[in-house]
XYZ file of C-alpha atoms in Angstrom:
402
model
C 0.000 0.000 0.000
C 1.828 3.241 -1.147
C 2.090 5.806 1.128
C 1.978 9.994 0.344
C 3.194 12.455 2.345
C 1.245 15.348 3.119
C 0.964 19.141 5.057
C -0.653 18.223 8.101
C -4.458 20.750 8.333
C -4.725 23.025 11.128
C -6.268 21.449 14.663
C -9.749 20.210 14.017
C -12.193 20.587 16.534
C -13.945 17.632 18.313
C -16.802 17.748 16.213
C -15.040 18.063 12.408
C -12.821 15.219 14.047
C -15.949 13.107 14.122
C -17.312 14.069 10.962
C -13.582 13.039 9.039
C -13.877 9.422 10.941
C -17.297 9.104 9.943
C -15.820 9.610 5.942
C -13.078 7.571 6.678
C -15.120 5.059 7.541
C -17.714 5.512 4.448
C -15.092 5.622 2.167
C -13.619 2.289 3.730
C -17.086 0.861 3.206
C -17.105 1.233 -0.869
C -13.175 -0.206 -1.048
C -14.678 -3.515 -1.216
C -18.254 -4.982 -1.456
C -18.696 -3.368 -5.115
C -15.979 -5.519 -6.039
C -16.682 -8.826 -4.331
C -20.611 -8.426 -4.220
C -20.518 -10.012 -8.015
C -19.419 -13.747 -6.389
C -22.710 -14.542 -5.007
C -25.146 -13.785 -8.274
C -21.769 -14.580 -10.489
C -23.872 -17.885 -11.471
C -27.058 -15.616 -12.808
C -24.492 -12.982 -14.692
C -23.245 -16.048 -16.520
C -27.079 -17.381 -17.371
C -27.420 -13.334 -18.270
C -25.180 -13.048 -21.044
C -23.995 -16.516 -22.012
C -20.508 -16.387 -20.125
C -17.623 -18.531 -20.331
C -16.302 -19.181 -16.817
C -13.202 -17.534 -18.220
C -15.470 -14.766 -19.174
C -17.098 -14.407 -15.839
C -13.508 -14.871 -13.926
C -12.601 -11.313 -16.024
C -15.445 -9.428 -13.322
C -13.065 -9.859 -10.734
C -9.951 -9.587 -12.515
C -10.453 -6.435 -14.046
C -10.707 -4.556 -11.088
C -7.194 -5.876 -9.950
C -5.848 -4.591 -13.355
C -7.057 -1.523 -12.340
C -5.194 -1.732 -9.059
C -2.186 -1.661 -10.441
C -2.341 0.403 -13.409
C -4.408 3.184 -11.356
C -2.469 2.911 -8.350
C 0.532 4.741 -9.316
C -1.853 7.430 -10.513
C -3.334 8.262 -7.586
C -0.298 10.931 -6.056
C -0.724 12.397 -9.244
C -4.060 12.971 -8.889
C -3.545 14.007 -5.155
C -0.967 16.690 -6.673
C -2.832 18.240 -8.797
C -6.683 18.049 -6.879
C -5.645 17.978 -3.154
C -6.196 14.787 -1.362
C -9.925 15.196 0.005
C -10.765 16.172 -3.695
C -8.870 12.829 -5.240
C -11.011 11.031 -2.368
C -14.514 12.478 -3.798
C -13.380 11.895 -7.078
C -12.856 8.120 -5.836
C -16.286 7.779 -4.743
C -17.872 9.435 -7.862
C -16.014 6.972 -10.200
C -17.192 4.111 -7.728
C -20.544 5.220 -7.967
C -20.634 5.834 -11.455
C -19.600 1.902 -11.915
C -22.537 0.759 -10.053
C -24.711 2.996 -11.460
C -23.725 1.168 -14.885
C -25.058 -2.359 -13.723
C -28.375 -0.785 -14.639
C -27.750 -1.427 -17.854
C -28.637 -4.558 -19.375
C -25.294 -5.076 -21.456
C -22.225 -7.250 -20.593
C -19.979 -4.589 -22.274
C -21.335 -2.161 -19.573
C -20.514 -4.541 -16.866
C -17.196 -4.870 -17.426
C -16.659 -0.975 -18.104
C -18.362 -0.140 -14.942
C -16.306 -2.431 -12.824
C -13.166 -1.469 -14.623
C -14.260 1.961 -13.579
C -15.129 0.630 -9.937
C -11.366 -0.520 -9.807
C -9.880 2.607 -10.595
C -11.757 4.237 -7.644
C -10.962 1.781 -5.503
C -7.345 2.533 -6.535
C -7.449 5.720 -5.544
C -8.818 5.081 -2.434
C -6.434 2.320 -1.536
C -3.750 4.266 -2.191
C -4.862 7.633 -0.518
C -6.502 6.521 2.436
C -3.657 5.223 4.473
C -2.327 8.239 3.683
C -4.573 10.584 5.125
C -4.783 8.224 8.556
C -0.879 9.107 9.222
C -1.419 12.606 8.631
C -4.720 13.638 10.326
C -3.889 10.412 13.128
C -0.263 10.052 13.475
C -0.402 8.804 16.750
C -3.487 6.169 16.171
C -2.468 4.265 12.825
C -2.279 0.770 14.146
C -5.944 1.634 15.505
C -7.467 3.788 13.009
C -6.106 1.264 10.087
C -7.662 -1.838 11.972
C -10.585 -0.094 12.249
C -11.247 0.917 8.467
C -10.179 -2.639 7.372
C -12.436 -3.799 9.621
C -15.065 -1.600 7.998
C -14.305 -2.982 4.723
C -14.718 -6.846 5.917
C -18.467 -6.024 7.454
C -20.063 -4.133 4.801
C -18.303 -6.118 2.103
C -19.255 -9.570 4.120
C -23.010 -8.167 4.831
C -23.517 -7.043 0.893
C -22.318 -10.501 0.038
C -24.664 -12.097 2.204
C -27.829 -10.135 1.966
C -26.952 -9.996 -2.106
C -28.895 -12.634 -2.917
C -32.238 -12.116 -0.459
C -32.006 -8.605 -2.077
C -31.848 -9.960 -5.712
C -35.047 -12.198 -4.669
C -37.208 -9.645 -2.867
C -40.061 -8.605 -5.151
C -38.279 -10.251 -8.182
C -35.729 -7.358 -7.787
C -32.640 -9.154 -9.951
C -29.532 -9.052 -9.724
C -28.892 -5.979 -11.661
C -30.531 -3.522 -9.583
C -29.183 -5.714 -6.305
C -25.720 -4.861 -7.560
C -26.127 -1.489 -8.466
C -28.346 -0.544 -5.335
C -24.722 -0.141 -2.892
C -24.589 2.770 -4.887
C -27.199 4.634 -2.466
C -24.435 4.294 0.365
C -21.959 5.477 -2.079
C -24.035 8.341 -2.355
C -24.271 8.686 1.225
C -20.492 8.390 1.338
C -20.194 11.064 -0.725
C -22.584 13.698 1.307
C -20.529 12.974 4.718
C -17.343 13.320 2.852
C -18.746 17.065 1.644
C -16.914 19.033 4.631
C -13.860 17.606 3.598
C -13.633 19.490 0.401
C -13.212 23.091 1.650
C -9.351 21.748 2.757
C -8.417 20.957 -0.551
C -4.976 20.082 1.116
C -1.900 19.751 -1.032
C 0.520 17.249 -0.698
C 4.004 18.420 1.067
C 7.026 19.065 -1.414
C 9.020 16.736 0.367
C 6.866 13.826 -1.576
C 8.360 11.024 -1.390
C 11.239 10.050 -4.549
C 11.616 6.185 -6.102
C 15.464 6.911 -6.856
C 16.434 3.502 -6.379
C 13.440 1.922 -7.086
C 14.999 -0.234 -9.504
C 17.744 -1.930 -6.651
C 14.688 -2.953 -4.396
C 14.095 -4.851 -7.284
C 17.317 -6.503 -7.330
C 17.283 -8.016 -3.551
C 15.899 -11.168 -2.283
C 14.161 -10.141 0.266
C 11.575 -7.730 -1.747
C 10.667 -10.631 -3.834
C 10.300 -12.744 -0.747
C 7.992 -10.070 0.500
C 6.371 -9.517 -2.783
C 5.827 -13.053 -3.905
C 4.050 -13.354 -0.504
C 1.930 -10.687 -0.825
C 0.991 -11.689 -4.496
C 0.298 -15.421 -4.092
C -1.814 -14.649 -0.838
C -4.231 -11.917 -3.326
C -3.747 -14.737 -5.995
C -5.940 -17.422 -3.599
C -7.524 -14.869 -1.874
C -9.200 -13.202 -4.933
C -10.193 -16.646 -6.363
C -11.750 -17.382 -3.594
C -13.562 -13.844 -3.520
C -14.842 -13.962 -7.152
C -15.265 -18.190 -7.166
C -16.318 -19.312 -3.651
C -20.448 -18.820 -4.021
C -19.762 -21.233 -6.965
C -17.360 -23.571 -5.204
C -19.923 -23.993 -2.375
C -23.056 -24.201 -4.861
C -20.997 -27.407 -6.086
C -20.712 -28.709 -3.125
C -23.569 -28.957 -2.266
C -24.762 -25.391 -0.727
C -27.747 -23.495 -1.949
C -26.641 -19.999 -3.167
C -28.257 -18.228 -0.077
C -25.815 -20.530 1.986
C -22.971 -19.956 -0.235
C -23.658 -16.137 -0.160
C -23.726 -15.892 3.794
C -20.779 -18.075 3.361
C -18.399 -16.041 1.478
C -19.747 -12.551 3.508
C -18.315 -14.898 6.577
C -14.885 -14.947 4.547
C -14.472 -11.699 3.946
C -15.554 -10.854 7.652
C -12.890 -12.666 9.474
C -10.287 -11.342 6.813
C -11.056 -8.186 8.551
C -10.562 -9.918 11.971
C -7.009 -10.314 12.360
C -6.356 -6.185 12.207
C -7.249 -6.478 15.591
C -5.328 -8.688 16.646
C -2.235 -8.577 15.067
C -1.117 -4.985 14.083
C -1.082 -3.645 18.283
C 1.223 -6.860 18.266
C 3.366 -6.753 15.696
C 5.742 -4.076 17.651
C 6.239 -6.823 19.703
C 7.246 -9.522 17.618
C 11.142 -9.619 16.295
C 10.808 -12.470 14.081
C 7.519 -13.678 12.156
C 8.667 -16.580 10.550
C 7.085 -19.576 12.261
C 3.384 -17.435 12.866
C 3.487 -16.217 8.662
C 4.514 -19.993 7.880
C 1.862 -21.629 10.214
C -1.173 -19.624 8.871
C -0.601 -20.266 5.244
C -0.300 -23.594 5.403
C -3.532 -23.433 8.030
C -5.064 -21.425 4.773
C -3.494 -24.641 2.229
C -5.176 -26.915 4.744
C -8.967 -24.943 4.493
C -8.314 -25.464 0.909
C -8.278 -28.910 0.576
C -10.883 -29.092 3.262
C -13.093 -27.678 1.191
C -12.985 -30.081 -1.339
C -13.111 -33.434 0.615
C -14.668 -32.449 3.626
C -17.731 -29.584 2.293
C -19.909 -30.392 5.016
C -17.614 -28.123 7.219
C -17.194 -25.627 4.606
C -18.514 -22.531 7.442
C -15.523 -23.422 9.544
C -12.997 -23.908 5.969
C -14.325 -20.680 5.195
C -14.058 -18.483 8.394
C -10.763 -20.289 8.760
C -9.429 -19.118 5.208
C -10.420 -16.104 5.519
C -8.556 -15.111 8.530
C -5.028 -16.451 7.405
C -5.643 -14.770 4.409
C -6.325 -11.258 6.079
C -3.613 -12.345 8.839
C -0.827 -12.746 5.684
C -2.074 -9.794 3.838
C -1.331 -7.551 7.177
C 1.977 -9.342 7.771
C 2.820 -9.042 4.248
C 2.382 -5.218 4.279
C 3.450 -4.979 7.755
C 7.264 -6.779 6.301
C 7.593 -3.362 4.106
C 7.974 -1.510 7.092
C 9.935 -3.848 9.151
C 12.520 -4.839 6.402
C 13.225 -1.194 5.408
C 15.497 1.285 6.978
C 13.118 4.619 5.860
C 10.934 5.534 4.258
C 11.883 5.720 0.720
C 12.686 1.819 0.720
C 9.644 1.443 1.980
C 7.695 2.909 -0.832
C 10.051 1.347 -3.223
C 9.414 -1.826 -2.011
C 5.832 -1.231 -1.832
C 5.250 -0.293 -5.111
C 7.266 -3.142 -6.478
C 4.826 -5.337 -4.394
C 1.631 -3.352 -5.690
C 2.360 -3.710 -9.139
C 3.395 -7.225 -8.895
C 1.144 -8.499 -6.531
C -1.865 -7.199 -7.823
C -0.951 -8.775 -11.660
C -0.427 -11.688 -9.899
C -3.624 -11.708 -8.350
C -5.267 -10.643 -11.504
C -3.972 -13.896 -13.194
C -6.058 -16.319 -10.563
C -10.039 -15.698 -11.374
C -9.489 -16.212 -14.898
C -7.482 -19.116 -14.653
C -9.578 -20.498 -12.156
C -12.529 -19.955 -14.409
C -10.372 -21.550 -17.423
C -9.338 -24.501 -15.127
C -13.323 -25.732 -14.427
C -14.304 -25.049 -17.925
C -11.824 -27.461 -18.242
C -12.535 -30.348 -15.778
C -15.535 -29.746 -14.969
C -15.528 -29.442 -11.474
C -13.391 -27.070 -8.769
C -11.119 -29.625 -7.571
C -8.039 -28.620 -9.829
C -8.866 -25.230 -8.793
C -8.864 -25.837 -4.835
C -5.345 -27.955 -5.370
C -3.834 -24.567 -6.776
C -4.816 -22.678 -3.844
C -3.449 -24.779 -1.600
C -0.529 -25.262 -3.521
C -0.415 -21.118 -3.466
C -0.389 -20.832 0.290
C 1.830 -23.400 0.876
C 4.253 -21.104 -1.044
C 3.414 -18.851 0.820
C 3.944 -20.167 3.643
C 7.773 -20.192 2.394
C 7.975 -16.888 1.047
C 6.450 -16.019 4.528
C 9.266 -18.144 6.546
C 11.645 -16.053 4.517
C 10.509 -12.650 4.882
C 9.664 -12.818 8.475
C 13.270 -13.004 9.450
C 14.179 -10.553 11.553
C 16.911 -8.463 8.852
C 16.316 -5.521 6.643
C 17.198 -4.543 3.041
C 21.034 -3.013 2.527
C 21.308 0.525 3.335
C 22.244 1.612 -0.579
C 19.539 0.110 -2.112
């Protein structure tokens, strides 16, 4: 997650305090559930236009593309609008991609959640960002809190997604495209924030020597981690409604089921970033929960009958490696200009990573036939990360010159 630096406002009172938590907060809510919402009614899009599972994999994908192609855009934005402007601009482009699921065309899905992506970009990027400067002092707390903001309303939308498609014959359409009421919402809290217009400091931060983080071991330890856990991890957010459906779930269950997923993703910002200070060496904890995420894997392929407790399960080691994986850039750096090096080599190559896994585990059951060779490459996934994760927990940093 890319960091940018900017002039801290002047003291807010108790009251605009509240009012900027509240947006942080709102904001947090759209970073998700527009995305992953699609998994549960993926089934009915593909009935809708005639999709390939290859075809249908590209609705998750394509937001990841815009991850990392929009990412790097984002400071530039920030430059040139001010950073509460960039953030309304995020929510308008959000909104205007849900908006677009109105329309009965395939071509405007996939434009509209293109578009979603690049707002979610932009509010990935700048977010974190504002948190250090307005709350210097309450990161590890603010940050938990806002990623735990994006696991409820993402896991609620994905399990009230399909009662809301059902209710009065509704469809899946206007169920998808109704979030964009709290985006609008979002948008009226975040109002107050505009009159700042705050510009970011001149001492922005330079990629110099990018290109040597590049070069060292340990960045593609950290990177390979943090790209293999969004490569199972987004599989199972754009393909687990289907894998449960097969085995056995109704989609109501399998709904509820992924909303439970993304939930306790959100979980282990509680627990682990006040910690993390504390802890010298990760190794053996970043090692043990991706291979507990290889084992929920395979359970739930041979064992579905448990799949609530494979699913809870998977879904905390995968939020618990993504927060150790971002938490590494900071540990393994010496300042701050490493750091963003390193964390925009692991944005950009993390997030094409990721974008690799819904299509090919669409490509893989058009294939077979079933989700089993799919489930085997997850597991197969974590277990690597569970060795990237053994090797980037160590407790040593990057050279000083790079």
């Amino acid at each position: 997650m890319m960091l940018v630096l900017y002039s801290t406002p002047a003291n807010r009172t108790l009251f605009s305090s509240a009012i900027l938590i509240l947006g942080i907060f709102f904001i947090a809510a759209n970073l998700r559930a527009p995305v992953t919402g699609i998994a549960p009614v993926l089934d009915q899009i593909i009935l809708a236009f005639s999709l390939t599972p290859t075809q249908a994999g590209m609705l998750t994908t394509l937001p990841l593309i815009a991850f990392a192609l929009a990412s790097p855009m984002a400071a530039s934005l920030a430059k040139k609008q001010g950073l509460e402007i960039s953030l309304f601009i995020a929510l308008l482009l959000i909104g205007a991609g849900l908006s677009s699921r109105l329309i009965d065309s395939a071509s405007a899905l996939y434009f509209g959640t293109a578009i979603i992506g690049v707002g979610i970009a932009i509010g990935n990027v700048l977010l974190p960002s504002l948190i250090k400067r307005d709350f210097p002092h309450k990161v590890a707390v603010m940050t938990s809190s806002y990623v735990l903001a994006m696991g409820i309303f993402g896991g609620s939308y994905s399990a009230l997604i399909i009662p809301l498609a059902d209710y009065k014959n509704m469809g899946w359409q206007l169920a998808l495209a109704c979030y964009g009421l709290l985006t609008i919402v979002s948008l009226v809290i975040w109002l107050p924030q505009l009159k700042l217009h705050t510009k970011p400091d001149k001492a922005l931060l330079n990629n110099t020597n990018s290109i040597k983080v590049w070069r060292q071991p340990l960045a593609w330890q950290i990177t390979l981690l943090l790209g293999l856990n969004s490569f199972f991890t987004y599989i199972m957010i754009g393909w687990l409604p289907s894998i449960l459906i097969e085995g056995g779930h109704c989609a109501q269950q399998a709904g509820a089921l992924q909303g439970s997923f993304q939930v306790a993703s959100a979980i282990p910002g509680i627990i682990l970033i006040p910690l993390l200070a504390k802890l010298k060496d990760q190794r053996l904890l970043t090692c043990i929960l991706a291979l507990l995420a290889a084992c929920c894997s395979l359970g739930l392929l041979y064992l579905p009958e448990f799949a609530s407790i494979w699913s809870i399960t998977l879904g905390f080691c995968s939020g618990a490696c993504f927060i150790l994986g971002l938490s590494f850039i900071s540990l393994r750096t010496h300042d701050s200009r490493q750091a963003t090096s390193l964390s925009g080599m692991a944005q950009c190559f993390g997030y094409l990573l990721a974008a690799s896994g819904p299509i090919l585990a669409g490509s893989l059951h058009s294939h077979f036939g079933s989700w089993s060779t799919t489930l085997w490459l997850c597991a197969f996934a974590s277990g690597l990360c569970a060795i990237f994760g053994y090797l980037g927990g160590r407790n040593v940093t990057m050279p000083n010159n790079v």
